[in-house]
Short mmCIF file of C-alpha atoms in Angstrom, two decimals:
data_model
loop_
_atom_site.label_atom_id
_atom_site.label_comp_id
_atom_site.label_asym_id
_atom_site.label_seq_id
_atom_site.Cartn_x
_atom_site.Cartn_y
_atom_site.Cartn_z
CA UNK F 1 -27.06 -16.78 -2.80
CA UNK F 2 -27.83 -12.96 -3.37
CA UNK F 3 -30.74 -10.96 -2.30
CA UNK F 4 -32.41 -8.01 -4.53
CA UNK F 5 -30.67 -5.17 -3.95
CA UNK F 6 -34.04 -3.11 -4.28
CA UNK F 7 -35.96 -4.74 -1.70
CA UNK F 8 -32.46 -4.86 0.30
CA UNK F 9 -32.19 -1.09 0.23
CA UNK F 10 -35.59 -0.69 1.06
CA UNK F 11 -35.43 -2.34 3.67
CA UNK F 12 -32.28 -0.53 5.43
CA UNK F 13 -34.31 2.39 4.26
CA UNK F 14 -36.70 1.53 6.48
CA UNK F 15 -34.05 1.77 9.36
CA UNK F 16 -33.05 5.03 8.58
CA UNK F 17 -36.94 5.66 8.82
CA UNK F 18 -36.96 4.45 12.11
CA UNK F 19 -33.83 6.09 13.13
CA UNK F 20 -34.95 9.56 11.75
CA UNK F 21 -37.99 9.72 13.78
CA UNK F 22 -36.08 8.48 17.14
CA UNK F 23 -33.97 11.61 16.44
CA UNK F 24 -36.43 13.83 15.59
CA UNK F 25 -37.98 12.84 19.08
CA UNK F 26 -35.25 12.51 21.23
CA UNK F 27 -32.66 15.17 20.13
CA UNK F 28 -35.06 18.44 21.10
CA UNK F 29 -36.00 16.04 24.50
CA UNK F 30 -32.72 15.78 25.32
CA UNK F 31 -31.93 19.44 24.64
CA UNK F 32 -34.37 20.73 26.49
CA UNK F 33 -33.72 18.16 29.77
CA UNK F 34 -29.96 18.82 29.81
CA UNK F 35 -29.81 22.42 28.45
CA UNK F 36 -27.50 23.46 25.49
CA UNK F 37 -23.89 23.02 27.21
CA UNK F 38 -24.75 19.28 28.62
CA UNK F 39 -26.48 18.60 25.22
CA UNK F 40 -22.67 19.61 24.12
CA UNK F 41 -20.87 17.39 26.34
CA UNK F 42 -23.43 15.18 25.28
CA UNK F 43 -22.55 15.19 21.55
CA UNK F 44 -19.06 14.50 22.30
CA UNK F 45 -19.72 11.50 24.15
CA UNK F 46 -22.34 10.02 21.51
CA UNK F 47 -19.76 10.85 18.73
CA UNK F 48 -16.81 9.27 20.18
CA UNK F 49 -19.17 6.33 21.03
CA UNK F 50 -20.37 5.97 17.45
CA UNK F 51 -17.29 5.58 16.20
CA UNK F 52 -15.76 3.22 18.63
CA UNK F 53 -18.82 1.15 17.25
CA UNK F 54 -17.49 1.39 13.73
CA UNK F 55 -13.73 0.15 15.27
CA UNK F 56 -12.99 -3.09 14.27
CA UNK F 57 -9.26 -2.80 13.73
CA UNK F 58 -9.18 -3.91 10.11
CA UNK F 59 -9.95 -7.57 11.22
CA UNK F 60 -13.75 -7.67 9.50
CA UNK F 61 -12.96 -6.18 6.22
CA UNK F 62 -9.75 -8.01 6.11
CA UNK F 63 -12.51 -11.44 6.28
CA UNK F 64 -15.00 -9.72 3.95
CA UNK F 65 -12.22 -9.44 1.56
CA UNK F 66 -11.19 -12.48 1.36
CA UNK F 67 -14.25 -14.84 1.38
CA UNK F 68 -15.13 -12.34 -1.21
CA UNK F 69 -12.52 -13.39 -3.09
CA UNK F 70 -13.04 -16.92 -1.90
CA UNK F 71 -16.66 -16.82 -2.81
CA UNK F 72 -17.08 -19.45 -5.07
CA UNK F 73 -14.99 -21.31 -2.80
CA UNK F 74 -16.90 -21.84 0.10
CA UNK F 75 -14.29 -24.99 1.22
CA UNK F 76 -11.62 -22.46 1.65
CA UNK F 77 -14.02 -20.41 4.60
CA UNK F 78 -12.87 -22.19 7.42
CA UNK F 79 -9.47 -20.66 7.34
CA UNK F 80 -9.89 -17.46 6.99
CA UNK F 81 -13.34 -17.36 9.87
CA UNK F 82 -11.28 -19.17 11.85
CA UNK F 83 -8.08 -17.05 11.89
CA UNK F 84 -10.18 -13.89 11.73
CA UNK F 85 -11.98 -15.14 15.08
CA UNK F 86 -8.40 -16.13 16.43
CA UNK F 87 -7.37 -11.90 15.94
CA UNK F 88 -10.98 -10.64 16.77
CA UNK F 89 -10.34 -12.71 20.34
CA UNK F 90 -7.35 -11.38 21.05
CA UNK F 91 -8.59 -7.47 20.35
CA UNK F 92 -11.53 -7.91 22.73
CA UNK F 93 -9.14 -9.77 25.42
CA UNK F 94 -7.03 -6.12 25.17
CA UNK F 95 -10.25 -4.00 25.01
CA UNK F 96 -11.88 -6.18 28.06
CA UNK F 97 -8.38 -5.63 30.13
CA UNK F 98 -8.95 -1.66 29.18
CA UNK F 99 -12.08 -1.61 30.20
CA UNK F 100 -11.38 -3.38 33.68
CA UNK F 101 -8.47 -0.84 34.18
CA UNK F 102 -10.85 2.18 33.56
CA UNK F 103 -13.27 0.81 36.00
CA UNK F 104 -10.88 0.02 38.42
CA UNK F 105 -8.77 3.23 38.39
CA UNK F 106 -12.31 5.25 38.60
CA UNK F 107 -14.44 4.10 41.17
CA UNK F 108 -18.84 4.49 40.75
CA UNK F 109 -19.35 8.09 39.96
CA UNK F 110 -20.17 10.84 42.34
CA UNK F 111 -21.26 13.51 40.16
CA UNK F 112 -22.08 13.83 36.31
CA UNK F 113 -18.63 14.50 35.41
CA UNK F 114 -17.40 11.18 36.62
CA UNK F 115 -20.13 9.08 34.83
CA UNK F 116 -17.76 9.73 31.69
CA UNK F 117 -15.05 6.77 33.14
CA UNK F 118 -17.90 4.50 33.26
CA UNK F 119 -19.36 5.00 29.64
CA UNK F 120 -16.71 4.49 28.92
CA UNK F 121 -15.78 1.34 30.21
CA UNK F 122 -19.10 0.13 28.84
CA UNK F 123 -18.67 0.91 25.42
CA UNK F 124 -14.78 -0.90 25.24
CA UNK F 125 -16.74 -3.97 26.78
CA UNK F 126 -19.69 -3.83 23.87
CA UNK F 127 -17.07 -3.12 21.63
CA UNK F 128 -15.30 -6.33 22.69
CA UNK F 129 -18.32 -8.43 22.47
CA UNK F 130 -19.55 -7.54 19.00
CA UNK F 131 -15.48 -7.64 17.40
CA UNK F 132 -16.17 -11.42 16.97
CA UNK F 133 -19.32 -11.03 16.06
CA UNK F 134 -18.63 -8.91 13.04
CA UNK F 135 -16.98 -12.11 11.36
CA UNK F 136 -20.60 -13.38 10.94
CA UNK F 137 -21.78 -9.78 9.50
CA UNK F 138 -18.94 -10.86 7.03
CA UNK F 139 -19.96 -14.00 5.50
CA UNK F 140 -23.26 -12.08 5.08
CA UNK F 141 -22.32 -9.72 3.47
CA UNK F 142 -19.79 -12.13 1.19
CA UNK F 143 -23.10 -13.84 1.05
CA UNK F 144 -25.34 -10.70 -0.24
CA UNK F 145 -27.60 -11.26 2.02
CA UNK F 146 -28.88 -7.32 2.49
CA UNK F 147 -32.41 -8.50 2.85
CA UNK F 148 -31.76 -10.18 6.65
CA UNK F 149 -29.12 -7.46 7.24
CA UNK F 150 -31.97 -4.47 6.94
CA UNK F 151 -34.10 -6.31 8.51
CA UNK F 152 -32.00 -6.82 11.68
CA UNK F 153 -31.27 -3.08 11.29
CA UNK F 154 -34.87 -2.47 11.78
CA UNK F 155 -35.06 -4.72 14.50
CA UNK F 156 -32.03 -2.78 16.34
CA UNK F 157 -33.18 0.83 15.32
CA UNK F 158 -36.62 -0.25 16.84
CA UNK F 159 -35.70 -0.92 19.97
CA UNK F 160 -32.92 1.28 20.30
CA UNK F 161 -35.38 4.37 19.15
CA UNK F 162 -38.47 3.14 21.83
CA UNK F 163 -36.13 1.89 24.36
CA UNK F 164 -34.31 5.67 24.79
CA UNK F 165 -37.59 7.47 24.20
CA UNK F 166 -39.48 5.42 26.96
CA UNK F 167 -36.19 5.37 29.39
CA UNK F 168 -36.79 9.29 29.12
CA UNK F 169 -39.94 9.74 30.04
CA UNK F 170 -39.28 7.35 32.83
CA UNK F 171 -36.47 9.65 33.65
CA UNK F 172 -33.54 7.56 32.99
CA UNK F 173 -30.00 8.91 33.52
CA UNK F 174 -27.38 8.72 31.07
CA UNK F 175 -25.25 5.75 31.93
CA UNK F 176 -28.65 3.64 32.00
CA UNK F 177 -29.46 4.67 28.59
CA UNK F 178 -25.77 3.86 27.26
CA UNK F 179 -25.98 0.26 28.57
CA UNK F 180 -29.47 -0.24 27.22
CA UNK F 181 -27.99 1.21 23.78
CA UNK F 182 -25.20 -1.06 24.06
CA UNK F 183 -27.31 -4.45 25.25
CA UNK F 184 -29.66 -3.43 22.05
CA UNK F 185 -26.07 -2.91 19.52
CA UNK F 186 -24.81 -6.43 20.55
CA UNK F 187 -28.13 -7.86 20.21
CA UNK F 188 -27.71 -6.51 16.59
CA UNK F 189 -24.67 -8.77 15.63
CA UNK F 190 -25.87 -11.80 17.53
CA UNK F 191 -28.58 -11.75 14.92
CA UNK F 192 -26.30 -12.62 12.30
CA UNK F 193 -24.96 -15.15 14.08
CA UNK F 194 -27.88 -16.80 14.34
CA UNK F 195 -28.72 -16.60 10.71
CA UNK F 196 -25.25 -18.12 9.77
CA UNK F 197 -26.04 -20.89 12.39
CA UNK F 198 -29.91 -21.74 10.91
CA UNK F 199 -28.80 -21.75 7.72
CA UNK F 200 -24.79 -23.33 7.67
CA UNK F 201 -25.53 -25.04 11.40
CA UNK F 202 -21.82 -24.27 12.13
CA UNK F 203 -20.26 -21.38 13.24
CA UNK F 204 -16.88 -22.15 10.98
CA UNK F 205 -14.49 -21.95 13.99
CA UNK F 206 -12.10 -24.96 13.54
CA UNK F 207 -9.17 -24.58 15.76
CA UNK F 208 -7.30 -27.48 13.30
CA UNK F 209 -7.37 -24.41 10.51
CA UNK F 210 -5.75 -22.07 12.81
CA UNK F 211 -1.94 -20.92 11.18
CA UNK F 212 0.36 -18.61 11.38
CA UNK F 213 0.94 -17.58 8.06
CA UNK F 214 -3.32 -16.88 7.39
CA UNK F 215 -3.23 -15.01 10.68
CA UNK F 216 -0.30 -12.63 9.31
CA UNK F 217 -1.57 -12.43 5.97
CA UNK F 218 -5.30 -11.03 6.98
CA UNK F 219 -2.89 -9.03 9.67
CA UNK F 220 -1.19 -7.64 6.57
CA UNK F 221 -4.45 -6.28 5.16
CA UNK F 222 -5.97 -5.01 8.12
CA UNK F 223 -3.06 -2.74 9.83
CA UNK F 224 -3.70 -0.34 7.10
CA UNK F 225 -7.79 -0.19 7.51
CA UNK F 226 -6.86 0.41 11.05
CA UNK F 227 -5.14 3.34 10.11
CA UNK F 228 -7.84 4.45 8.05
CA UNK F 229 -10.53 3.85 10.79
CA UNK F 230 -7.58 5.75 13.03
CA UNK F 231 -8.08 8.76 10.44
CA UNK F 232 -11.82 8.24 10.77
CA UNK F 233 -11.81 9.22 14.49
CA UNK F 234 -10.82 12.73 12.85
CA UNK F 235 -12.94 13.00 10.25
CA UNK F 236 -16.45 15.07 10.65
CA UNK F 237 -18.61 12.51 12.65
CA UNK F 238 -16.35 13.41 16.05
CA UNK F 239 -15.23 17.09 15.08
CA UNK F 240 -17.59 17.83 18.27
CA UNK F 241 -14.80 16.99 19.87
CA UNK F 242 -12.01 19.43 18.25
CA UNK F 243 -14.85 22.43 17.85
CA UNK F 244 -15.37 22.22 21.69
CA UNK F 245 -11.75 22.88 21.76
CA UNK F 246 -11.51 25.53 19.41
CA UNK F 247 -14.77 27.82 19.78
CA UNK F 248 -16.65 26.40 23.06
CA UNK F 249 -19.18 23.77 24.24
CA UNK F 250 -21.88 25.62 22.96
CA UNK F 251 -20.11 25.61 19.39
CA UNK F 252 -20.05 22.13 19.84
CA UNK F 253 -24.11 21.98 20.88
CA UNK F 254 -24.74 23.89 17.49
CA UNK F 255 -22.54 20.95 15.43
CA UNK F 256 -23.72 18.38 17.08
CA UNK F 257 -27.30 19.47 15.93
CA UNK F 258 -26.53 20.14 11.86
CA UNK F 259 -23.29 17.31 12.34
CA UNK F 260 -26.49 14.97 13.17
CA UNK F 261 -28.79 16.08 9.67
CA UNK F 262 -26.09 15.05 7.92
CA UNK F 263 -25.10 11.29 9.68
CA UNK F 264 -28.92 11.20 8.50
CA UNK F 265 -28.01 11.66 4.75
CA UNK F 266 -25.07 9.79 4.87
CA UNK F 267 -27.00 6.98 6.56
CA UNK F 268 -28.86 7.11 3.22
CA UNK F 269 -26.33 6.87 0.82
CA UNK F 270 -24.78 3.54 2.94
CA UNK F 271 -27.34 2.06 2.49
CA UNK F 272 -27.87 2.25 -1.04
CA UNK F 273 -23.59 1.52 -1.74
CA UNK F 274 -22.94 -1.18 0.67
CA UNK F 275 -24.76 -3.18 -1.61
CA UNK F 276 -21.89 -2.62 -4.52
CA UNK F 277 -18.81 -3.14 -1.96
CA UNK F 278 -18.97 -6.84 -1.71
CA UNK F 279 -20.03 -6.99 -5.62
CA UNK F 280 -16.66 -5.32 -6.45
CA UNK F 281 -14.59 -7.39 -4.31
CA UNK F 282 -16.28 -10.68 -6.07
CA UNK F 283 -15.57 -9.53 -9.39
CA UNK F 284 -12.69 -8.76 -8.77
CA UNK F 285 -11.72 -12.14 -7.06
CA UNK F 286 -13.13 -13.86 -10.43
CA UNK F 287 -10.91 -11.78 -12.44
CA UNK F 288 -13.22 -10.21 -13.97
CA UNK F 289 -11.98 -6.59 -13.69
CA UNK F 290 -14.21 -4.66 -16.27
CA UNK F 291 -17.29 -5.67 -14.14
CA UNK F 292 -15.75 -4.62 -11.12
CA UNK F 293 -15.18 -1.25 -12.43
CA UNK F 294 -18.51 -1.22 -13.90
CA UNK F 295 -19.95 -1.59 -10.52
CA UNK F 296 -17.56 1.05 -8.87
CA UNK F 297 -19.01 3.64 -11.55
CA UNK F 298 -22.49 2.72 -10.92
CA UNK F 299 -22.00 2.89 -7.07
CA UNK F 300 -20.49 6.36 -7.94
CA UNK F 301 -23.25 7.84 -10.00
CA UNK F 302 -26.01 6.54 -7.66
CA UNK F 303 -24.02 8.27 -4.93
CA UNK F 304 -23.39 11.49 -6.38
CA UNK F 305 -27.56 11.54 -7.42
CA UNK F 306 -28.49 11.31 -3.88
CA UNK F 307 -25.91 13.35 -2.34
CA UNK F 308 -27.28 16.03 -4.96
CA UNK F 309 -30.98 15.12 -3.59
CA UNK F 310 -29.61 15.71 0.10
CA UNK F 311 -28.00 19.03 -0.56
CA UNK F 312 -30.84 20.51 -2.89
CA UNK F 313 -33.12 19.25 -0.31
CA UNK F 314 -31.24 21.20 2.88
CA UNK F 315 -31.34 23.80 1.22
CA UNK F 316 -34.90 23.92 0.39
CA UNK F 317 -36.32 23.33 3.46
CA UNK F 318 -33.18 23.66 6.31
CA UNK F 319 -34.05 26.74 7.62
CA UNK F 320 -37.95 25.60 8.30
CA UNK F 321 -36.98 21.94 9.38
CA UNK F 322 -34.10 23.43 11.82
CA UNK F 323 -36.88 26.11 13.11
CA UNK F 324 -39.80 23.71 13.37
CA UNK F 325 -37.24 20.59 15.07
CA UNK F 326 -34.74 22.66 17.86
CA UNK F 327 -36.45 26.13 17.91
CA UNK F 328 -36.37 29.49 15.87
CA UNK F 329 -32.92 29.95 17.61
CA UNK F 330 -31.64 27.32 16.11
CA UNK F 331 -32.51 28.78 12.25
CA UNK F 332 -29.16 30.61 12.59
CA UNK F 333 -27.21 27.18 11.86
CA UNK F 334 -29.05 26.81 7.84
CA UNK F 335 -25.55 28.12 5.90
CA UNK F 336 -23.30 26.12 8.61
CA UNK F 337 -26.14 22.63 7.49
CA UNK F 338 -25.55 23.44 3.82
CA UNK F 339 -21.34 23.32 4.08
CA UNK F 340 -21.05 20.31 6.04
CA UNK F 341 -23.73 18.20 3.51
CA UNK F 342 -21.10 19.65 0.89
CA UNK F 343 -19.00 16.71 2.62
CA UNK F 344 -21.23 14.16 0.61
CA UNK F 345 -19.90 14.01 -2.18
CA UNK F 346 -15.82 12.94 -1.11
CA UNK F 347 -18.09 10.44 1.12
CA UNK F 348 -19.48 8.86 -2.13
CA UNK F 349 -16.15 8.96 -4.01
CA UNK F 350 -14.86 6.79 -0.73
CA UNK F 351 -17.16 4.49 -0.34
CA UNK F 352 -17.30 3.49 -3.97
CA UNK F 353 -13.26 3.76 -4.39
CA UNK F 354 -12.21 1.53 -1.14
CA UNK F 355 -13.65 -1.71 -1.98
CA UNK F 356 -11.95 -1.56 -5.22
CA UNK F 357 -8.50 -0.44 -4.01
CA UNK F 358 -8.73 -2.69 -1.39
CA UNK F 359 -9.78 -5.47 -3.65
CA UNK F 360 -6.62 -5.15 -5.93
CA UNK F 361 -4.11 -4.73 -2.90
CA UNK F 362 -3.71 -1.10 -3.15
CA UNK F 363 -5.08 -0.49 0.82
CA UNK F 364 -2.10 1.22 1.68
CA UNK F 365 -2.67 3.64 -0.50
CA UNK F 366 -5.86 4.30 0.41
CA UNK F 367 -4.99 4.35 4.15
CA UNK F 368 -2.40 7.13 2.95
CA UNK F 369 -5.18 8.98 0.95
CA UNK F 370 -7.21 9.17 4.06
CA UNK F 371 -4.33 10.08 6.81
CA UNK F 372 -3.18 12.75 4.18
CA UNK F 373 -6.40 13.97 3.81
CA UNK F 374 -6.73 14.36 8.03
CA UNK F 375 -3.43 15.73 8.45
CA UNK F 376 -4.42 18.81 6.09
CA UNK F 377 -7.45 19.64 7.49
CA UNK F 378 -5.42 19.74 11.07
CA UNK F 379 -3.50 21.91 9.65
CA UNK F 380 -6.63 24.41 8.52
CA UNK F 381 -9.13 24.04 11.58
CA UNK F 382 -6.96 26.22 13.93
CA UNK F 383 -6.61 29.28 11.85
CA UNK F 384 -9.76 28.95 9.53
CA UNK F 385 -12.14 28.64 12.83
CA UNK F 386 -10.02 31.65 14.00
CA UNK F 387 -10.73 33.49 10.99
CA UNK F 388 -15.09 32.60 10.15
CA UNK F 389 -15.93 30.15 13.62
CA UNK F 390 -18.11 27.20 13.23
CA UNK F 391 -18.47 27.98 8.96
CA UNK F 392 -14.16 28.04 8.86
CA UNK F 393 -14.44 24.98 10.35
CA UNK F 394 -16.33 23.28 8.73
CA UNK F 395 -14.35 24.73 5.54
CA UNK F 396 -11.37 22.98 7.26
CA UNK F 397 -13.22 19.85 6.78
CA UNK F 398 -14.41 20.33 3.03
CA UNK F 399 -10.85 22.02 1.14
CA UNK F 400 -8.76 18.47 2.58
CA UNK F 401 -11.74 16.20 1.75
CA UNK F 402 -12.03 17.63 -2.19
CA UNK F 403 -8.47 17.61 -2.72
CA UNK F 404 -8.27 13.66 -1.07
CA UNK F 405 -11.31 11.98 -1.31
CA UNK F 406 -12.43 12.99 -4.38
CA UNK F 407 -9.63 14.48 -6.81
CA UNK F 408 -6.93 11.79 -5.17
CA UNK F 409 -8.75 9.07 -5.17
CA UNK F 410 -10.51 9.86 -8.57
CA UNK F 411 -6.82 10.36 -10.34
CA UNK F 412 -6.18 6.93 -8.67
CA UNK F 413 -9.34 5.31 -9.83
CA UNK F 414 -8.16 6.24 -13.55
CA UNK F 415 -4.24 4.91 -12.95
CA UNK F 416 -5.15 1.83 -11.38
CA UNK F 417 -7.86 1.01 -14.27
CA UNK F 418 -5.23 0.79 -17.26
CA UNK F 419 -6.81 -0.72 -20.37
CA UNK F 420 -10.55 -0.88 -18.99
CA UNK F 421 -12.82 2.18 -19.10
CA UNK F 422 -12.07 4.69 -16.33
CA UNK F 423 -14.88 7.13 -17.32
CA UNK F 424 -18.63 7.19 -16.69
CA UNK F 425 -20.66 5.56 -19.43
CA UNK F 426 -23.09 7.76 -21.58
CA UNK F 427 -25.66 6.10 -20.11
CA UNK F 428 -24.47 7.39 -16.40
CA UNK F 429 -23.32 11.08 -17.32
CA UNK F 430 -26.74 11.37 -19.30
CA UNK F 431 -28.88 10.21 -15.49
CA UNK F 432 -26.12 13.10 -13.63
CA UNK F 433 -27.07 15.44 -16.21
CA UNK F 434 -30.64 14.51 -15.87
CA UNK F 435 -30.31 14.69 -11.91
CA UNK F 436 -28.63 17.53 -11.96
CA UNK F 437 -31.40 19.88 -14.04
CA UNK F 438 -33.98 18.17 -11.51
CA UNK F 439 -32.39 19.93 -9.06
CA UNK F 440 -32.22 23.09 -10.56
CA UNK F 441 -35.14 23.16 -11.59
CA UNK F 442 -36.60 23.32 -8.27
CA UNK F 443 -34.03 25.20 -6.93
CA UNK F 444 -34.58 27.92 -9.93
CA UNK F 445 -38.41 27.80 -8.52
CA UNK F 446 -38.06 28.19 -4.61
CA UNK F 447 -35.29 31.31 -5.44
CA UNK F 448 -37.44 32.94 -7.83
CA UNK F 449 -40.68 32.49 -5.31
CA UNK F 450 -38.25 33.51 -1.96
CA UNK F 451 -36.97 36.53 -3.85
CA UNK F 452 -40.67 37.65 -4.07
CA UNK F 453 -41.59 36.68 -0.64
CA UNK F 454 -43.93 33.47 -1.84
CA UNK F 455 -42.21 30.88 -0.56
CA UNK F 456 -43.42 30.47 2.98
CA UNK F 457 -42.72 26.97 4.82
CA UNK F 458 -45.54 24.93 3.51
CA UNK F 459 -44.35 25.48 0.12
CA UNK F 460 -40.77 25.15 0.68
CA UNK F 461 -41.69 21.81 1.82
CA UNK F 462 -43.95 20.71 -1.38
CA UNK F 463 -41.58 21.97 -3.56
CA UNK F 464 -38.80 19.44 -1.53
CA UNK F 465 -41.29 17.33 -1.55
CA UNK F 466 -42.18 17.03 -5.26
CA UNK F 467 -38.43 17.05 -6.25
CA UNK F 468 -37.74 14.08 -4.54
CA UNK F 469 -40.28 12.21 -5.53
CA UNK F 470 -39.17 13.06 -9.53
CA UNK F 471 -35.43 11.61 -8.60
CA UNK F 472 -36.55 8.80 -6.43
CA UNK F 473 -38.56 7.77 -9.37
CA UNK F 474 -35.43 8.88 -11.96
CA UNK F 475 -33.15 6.34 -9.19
CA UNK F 476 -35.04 3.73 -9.04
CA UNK F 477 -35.95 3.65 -13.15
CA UNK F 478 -32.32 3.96 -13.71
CA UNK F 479 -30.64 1.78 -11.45
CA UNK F 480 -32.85 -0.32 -8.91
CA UNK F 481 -35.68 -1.87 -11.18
#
């Protein structure tokens, strides 16, 4: 029923491919066309847009989960589909009625500022499509079926990344690139309802499986991932938003630029942990706790080696790749790119942590790990930006998220694992250890060639260059072959 995970992440690798060049030809395209405030204004709207994206309300997890559990069960399915599509239709009826009030109460735009009502509106009603949808990116997943998953992400970044670029040179406004981008999103999860249909021919709605009690139960789970995808609207990926706020629109044109190198990196390391989420759940439903943990340890230590690759990497060649993509003006932002992709690490420790505690019932408290971890870093943003600007801020961010995502959920990780192994393996702290000197090694060799003045771009960028080709080959002999 699984795919291989290697040719799985390759292939979602491939989208980030895809999606990395789209930036790296639309971003300077659209800085230059709207100037560096609009670009801000901008940044806000395309982060509060990407995460409505992500906002499901709890209701897809909460089916992930349990035909995970379910898994060698496939008789059991109907249920849970079928009461997850019952709560999915009933979001995107309230997100549809939203969405008719906003463009009702605000009539067609008059100037730029009032195109913001209508964007709006359009996102709530993608957003309300592709809910139900997501139930079919579930059994996928529960499925392991990566391999048509990064291949529909190809399809989407494809057409999302030519479809913008050619709308600008045709000289497209905003609002009719966010409807294409939306059309192209929903187009995304209809391809996994196809492949459920080709494949089961059913879609596993069955209104005679529809009950109360399933409907409260996968309620039950999800009301506390909605209040961690709440706390996600605070977390770095909108801080646009909030910096806007604190230090200006241009502050929020500089974030938006480094906030975007980083959605890059952590685009990576998704990509190569998804893979583990649905594995942990499984083992977990077969009561087979030792492998679960095994796999949460495995997900960590490929996570940590690749967050190490993306910091080394920025800064190696940050400076030269900010320069060379915005402009020499931009070269200023280098020590503000190297904090925030200090973020990756409590990202790792999340994303390999929340399956499991989710898995074993403990999603409250890791809905309360993430609130706490937001409510501390509101607490720091106002006088830390006060005190150092956009680098205070972005220190804001990083104190909250060491404390929470990684010590907190780390100490939890060992509590909740009673009588297994809680630690890394030999085998894992010897590849960190490994990955590590990698790293330093290069980085020993660019400071010792900068201090002298030998280190001009081109070099910077072999040197980045032959140090991740040493731990892509050290990943993928370790853990993907």
């Amino acid at each position: 029923m699984g795919q291989s995970y290697s040719r799985s992440t390759l292939l979602r690798l491939g989208a980030i491919g895809l999606s990395v060049l789209g930036t790296l030809v639309t971003m300077p395209l659209l800085m230059r066309t709207l100037g560096e405030y609009q670009f801000g204004l901008w940044g806000m709207v395309a982060a509060t847009t990407t995460y409505l994206l992500l906002m499901d309300f709890g209701i897809a997890l909460a089916c992930t989960r349990y035909l995970s559990l379910q898994s060698g069960q496939p008789q059991h399915w109907d249920e849970i589909i079928s009461n997850s599509l019952l709560l999915s239709f009933m979001i995107s009826a309230l997100l549809l009625a939203c969405a008719l009030a906003v463009w009702l109460w605000y009539p067609a735009p008059a100037t730029d500022a009032g195109i913001l009502p209508a964007i709006i509106a359009i996102v709530l009603v993608e957003v309300a499509v592709s809910i139900p949808l997501r139930m079919y990116q579930s059994i996928l997943r529960t499925e392991m079926r990566y391999v048509d998953i990064g291949l529909f992400e190809i399809i989407r970044v494809g057409l999302r990344t030519a479809g913008i670029a050619l709308l600008l040179l045709l000289g497209a406004g905003l609002l009719t690139i966010v409807i294409a981008s939306s059309i192209i999103n929903v187009l995304f999860f209809v391809l996994g309802l196809l492949s459920v249909w080709f494949r089961h021919r059913r879609l596993f709605f069955l209104p005679w499986t529809l009950s109360r009690e399933k409907s409260l139960e996968l309620l039950q789970f999800s009301k506390f991932t909605a209040l961690s995808q709440a706390a996600e609207f605070l977390k770095f990926r909108t801080d646009s938003i909030l910096v806007s706020l604190l230090l200006g629109i241009n502050a929020a044109a500089h974030y938006t630029i480094i906030v975007m190198v980083v959605m890059l990196h952590n685009q990576v390391l998704m990509r190569f942990m998804s893979y583990w989420d649905t594995l942990i759940i499984r083992q977990v439903g077969a009561r087979n706790e030792a492998a679960a943990i095994e796999a949460v340890h495995r997900s960590l230590t490929i996570g940590m080696a690749i967050s190490l690759l993306c910091l080394t990497g920025t800064i190696m060649i940050g400076k030269p790749f900010l320069g060379l993509w915005m402009g020499t003006e931009y070269t200023k932002l280098h020590l503000s790119l190297i904090l925030l992709t200090l973020v990756l690490p409590g990202i790792v420790v999340q994303m390999a942590t929340t399956p499991y505690f989710n898995a074993i019932g403990r999603q409250k408290l890791n809905s309360q790990l993430d609130i706490t971890e937001i409510f501390f870093k509101l607490l720091l943003i106002y006088p830390l930006s006060k005190l150092a600007g956009l680098e205070g801020f972005i220190m804001a961010i990083l104190l909250p998220a060491f404390m929470f995502s990684i010590c907190g959920r780390l100490y939890f990780l060992r509590k909740n694992t009673t009588g297994y192994p809680a630690g890394l393996s030999k085998k894992q702290k010897q590849s960190l250890t490994l990955t590590l000197l990698i790293s330093l090694l290069f980085l020993g060799i660019y400071f010792q060639l900068d201090s002298r003045k030998l280190a001009p771009e081109s070099l910077s960028l072999l040197l980045s260059g032959m140090m991740a080709m040493a731990l892509s080959v050290h990943i993928y002999k370790t853990y993907l072959r």
